[in-house]
mmCIF file of C-alpha atoms in Angstrom:
data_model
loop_
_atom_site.group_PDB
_atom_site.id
_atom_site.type_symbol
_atom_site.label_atom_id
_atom_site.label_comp_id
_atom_site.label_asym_id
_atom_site.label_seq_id
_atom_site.Cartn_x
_atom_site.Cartn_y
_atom_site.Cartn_z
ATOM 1 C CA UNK S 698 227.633 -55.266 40.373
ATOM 2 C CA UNK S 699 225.733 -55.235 37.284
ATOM 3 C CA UNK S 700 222.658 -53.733 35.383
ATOM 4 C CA UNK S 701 219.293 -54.554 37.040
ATOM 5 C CA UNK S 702 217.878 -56.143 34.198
ATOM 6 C CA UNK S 703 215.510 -59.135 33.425
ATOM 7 C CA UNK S 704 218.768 -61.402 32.586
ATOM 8 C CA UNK S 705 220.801 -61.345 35.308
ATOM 9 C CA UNK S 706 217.999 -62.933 37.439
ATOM 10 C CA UNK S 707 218.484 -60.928 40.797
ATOM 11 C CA UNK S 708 214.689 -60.945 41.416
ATOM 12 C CA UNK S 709 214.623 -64.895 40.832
ATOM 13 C CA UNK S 710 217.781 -65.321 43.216
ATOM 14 C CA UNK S 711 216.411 -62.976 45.506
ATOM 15 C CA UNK S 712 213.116 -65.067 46.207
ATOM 16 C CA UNK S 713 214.572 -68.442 45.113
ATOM 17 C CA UNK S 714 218.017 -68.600 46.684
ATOM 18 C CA UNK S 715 219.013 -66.030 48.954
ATOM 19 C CA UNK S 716 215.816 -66.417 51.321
ATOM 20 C CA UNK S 717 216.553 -69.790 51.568
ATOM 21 C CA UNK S 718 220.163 -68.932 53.000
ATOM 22 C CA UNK S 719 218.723 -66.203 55.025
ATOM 23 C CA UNK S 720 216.257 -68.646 56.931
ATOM 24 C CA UNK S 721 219.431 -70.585 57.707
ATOM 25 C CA UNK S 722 222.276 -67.639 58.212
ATOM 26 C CA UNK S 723 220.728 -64.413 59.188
ATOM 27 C CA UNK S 724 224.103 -63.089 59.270
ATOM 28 C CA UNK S 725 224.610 -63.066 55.727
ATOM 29 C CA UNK S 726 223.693 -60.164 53.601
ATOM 30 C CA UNK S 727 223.483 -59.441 49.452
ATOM 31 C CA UNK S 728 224.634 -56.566 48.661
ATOM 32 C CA UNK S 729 223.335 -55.352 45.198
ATOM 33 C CA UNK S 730 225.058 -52.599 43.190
ATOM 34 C CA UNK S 731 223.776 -51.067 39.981
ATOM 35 C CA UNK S 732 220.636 -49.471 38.666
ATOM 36 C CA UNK S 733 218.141 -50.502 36.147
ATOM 37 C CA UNK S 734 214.623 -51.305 34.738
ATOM 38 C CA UNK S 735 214.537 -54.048 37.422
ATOM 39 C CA UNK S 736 215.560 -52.225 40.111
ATOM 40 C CA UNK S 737 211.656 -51.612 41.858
ATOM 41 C CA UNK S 738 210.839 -55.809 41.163
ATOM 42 C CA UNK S 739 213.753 -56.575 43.112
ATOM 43 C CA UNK S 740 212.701 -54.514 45.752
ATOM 44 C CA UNK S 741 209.572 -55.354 46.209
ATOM 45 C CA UNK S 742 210.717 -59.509 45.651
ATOM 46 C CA UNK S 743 212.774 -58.459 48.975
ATOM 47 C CA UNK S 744 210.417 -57.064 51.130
ATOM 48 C CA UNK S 745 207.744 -60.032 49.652
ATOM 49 C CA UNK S 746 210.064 -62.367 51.276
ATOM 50 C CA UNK S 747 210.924 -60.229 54.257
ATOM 51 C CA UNK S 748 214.343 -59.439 53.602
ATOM 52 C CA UNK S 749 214.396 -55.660 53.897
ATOM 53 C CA UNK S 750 217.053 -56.793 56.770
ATOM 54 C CA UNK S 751 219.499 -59.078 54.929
ATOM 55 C CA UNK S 752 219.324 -56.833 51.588
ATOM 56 C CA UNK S 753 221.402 -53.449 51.042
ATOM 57 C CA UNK S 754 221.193 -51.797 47.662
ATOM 58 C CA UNK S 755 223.506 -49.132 46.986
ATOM 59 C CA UNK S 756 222.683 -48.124 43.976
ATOM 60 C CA UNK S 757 225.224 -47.108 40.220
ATOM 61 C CA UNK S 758 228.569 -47.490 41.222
ATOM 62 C CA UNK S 759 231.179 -46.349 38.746
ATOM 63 C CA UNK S 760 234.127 -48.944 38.448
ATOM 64 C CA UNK S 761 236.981 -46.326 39.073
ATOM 65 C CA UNK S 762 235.518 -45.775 42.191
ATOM 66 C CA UNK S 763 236.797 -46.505 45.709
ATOM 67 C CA UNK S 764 233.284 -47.586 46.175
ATOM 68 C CA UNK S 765 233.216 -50.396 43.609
ATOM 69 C CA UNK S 766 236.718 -51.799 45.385
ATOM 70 C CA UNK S 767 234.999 -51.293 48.728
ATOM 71 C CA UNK S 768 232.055 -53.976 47.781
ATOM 72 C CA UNK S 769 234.527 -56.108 46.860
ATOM 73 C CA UNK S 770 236.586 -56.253 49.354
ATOM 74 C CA UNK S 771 233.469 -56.380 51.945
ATOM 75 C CA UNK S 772 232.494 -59.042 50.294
ATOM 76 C CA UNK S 773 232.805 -63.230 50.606
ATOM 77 C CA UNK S 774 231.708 -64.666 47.214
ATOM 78 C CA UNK S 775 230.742 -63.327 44.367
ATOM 79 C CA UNK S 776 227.150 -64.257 42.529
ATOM 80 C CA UNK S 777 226.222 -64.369 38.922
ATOM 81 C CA UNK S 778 222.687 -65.814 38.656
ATOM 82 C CA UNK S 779 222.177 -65.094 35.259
ATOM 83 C CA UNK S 780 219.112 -66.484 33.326
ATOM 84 C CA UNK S 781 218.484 -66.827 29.643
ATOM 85 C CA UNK S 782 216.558 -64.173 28.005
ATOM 86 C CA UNK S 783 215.257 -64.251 24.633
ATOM 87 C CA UNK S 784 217.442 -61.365 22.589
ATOM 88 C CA UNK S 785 219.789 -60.314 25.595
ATOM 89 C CA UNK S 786 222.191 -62.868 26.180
ATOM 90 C CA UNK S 787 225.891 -62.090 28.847
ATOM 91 C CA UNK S 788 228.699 -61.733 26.152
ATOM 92 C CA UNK S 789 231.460 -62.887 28.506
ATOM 93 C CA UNK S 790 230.836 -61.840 32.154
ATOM 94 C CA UNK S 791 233.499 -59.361 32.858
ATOM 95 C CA UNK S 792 232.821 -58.798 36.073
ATOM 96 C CA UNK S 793 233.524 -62.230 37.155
ATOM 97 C CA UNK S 794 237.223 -62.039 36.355
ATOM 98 C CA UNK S 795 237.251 -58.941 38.507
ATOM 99 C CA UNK S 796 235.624 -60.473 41.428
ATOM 100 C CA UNK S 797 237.995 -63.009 40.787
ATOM 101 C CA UNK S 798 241.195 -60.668 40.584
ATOM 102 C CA UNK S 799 240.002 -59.464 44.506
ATOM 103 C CA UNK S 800 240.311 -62.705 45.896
ATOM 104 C CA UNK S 801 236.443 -64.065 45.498
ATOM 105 C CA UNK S 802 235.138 -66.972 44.910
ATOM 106 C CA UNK S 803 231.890 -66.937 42.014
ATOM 107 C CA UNK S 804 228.929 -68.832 41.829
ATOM 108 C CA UNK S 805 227.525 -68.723 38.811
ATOM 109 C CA UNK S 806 224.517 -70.249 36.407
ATOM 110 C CA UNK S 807 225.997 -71.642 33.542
ATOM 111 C CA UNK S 808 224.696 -69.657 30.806
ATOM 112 C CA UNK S 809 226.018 -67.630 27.882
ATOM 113 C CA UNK S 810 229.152 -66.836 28.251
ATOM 114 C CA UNK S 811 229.776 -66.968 31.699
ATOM 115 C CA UNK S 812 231.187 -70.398 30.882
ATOM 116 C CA UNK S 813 234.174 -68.773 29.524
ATOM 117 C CA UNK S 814 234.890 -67.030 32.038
ATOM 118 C CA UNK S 815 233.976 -69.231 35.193
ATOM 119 C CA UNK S 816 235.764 -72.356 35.272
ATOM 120 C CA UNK S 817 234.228 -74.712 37.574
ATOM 121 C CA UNK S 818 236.521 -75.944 40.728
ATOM 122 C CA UNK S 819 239.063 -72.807 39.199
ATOM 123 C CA UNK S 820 237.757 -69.630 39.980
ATOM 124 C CA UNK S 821 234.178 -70.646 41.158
ATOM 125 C CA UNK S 822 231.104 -72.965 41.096
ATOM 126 C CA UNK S 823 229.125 -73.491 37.669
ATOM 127 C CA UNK S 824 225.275 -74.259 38.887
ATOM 128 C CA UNK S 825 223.195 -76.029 36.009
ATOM 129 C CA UNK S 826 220.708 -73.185 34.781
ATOM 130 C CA UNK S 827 218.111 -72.369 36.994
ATOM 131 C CA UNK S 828 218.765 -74.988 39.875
ATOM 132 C CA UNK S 829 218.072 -72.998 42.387
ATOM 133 C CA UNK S 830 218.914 -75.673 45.300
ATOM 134 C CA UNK S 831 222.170 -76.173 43.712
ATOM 135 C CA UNK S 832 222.792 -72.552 43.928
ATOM 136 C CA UNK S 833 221.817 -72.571 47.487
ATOM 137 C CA UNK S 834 223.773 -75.296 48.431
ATOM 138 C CA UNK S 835 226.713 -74.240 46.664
ATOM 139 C CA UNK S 836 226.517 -70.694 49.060
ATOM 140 C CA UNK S 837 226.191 -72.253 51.904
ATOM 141 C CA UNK S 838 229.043 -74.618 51.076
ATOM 142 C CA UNK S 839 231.385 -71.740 50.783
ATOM 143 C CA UNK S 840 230.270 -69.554 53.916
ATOM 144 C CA UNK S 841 230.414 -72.940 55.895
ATOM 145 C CA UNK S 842 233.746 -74.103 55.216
ATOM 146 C CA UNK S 843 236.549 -71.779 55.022
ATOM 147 C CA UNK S 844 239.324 -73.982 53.659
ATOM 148 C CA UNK S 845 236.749 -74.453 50.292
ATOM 149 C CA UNK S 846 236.253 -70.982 49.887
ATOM 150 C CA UNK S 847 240.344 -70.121 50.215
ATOM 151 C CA UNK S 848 241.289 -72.635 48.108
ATOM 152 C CA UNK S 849 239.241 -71.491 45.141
ATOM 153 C CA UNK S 850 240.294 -67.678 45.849
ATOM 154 C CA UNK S 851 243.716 -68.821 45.559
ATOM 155 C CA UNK S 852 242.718 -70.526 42.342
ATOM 156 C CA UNK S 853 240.521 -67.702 41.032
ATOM 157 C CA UNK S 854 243.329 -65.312 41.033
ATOM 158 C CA UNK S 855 245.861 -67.784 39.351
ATOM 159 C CA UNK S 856 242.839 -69.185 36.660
ATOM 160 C CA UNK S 857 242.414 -65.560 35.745
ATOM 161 C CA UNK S 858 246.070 -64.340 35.759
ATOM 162 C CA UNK S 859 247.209 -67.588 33.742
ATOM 163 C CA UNK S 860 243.848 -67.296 31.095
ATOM 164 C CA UNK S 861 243.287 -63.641 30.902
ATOM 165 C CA UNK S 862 246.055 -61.677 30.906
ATOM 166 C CA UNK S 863 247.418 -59.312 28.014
ATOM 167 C CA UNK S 864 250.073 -61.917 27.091
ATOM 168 C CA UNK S 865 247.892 -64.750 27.009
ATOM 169 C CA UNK S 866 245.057 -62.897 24.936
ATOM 170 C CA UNK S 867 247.294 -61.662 22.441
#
């Protein structure tokens, strides 16, 4: 759920993550909502890697929307593989707290300001920048055991709810 732009490295994870977990789970699919400048690399970086299959796009979805629940709730965990880019750095990473809110665990790069808002072993999984294998590893960990990935979506919604609230920001 974000802008398809150079900085939040979909075509990178596409290619240098999620094939990787696709040669291992072909159950598992990315679903990737929003629209951008990017939107034709990443498509092409999926059918490169021959993941037309294990890919679904759905294009803009607007957040009041049933729709944007819906991917939420059809969804397991919650990626953020955001890379540095010169000029256009993630102010905070919103839409982690959200995914957080719904009960999902995030795995995340830990760039920008995503660090605020992800707290490692809390609401998700802080990957060193660009360590892909990490990344992967940290996916597969979650989809492979069940009690890992409850216990931080219990945690998620408590981090966020005890950091983020109205009371707590004011």
């Amino acid at each position: 759920v974000s802008r398809l732009v150079p900085k939040k490295g979909i075509k990178e994870f596409v290619g240098g993550v999620f094939s990787k977990v696709y040669e291992n789970r072909s159950d598992v699919v990315l679903l990737i909502a929003g629209d951008g400048p990017e939107k034709e690399k990443i498509k092409q970086a999926v059918v490169d890697q021959g993941l037309s299959q294990g890919v679904i796009f759905t294009g803009s979805v607007k957040r009041d929307s049933k729709m944007y629940d819906y991917l939420f709730g059809a969804s397991d965990i919650f990626v953020m593989p955001n890379v540095r880019v010169k000029g256009d750095a993630e102010g905070f990473g919103m839409v982690v707290l959200e995914a957080a809110l719904r009960g999902l665990p995030i795995i995340a790069f830990a760039v920008d300001g995503i660090t605020d808002s992800v707290s490692n072993g809390n609401n998700g999984i802080l990957v060193k920048e660009g360590d892909m294998v990490s990344f992967k590893e940290a996916i597969e960990g979650l989809l492979n055991n069940k009690d890992r990935a409850e216990n931080l979506t219990r945690t998620a919604k408590k981090f966020v709810s005890e950091n983020f609230s109205w009371d707590r920001i004011i």
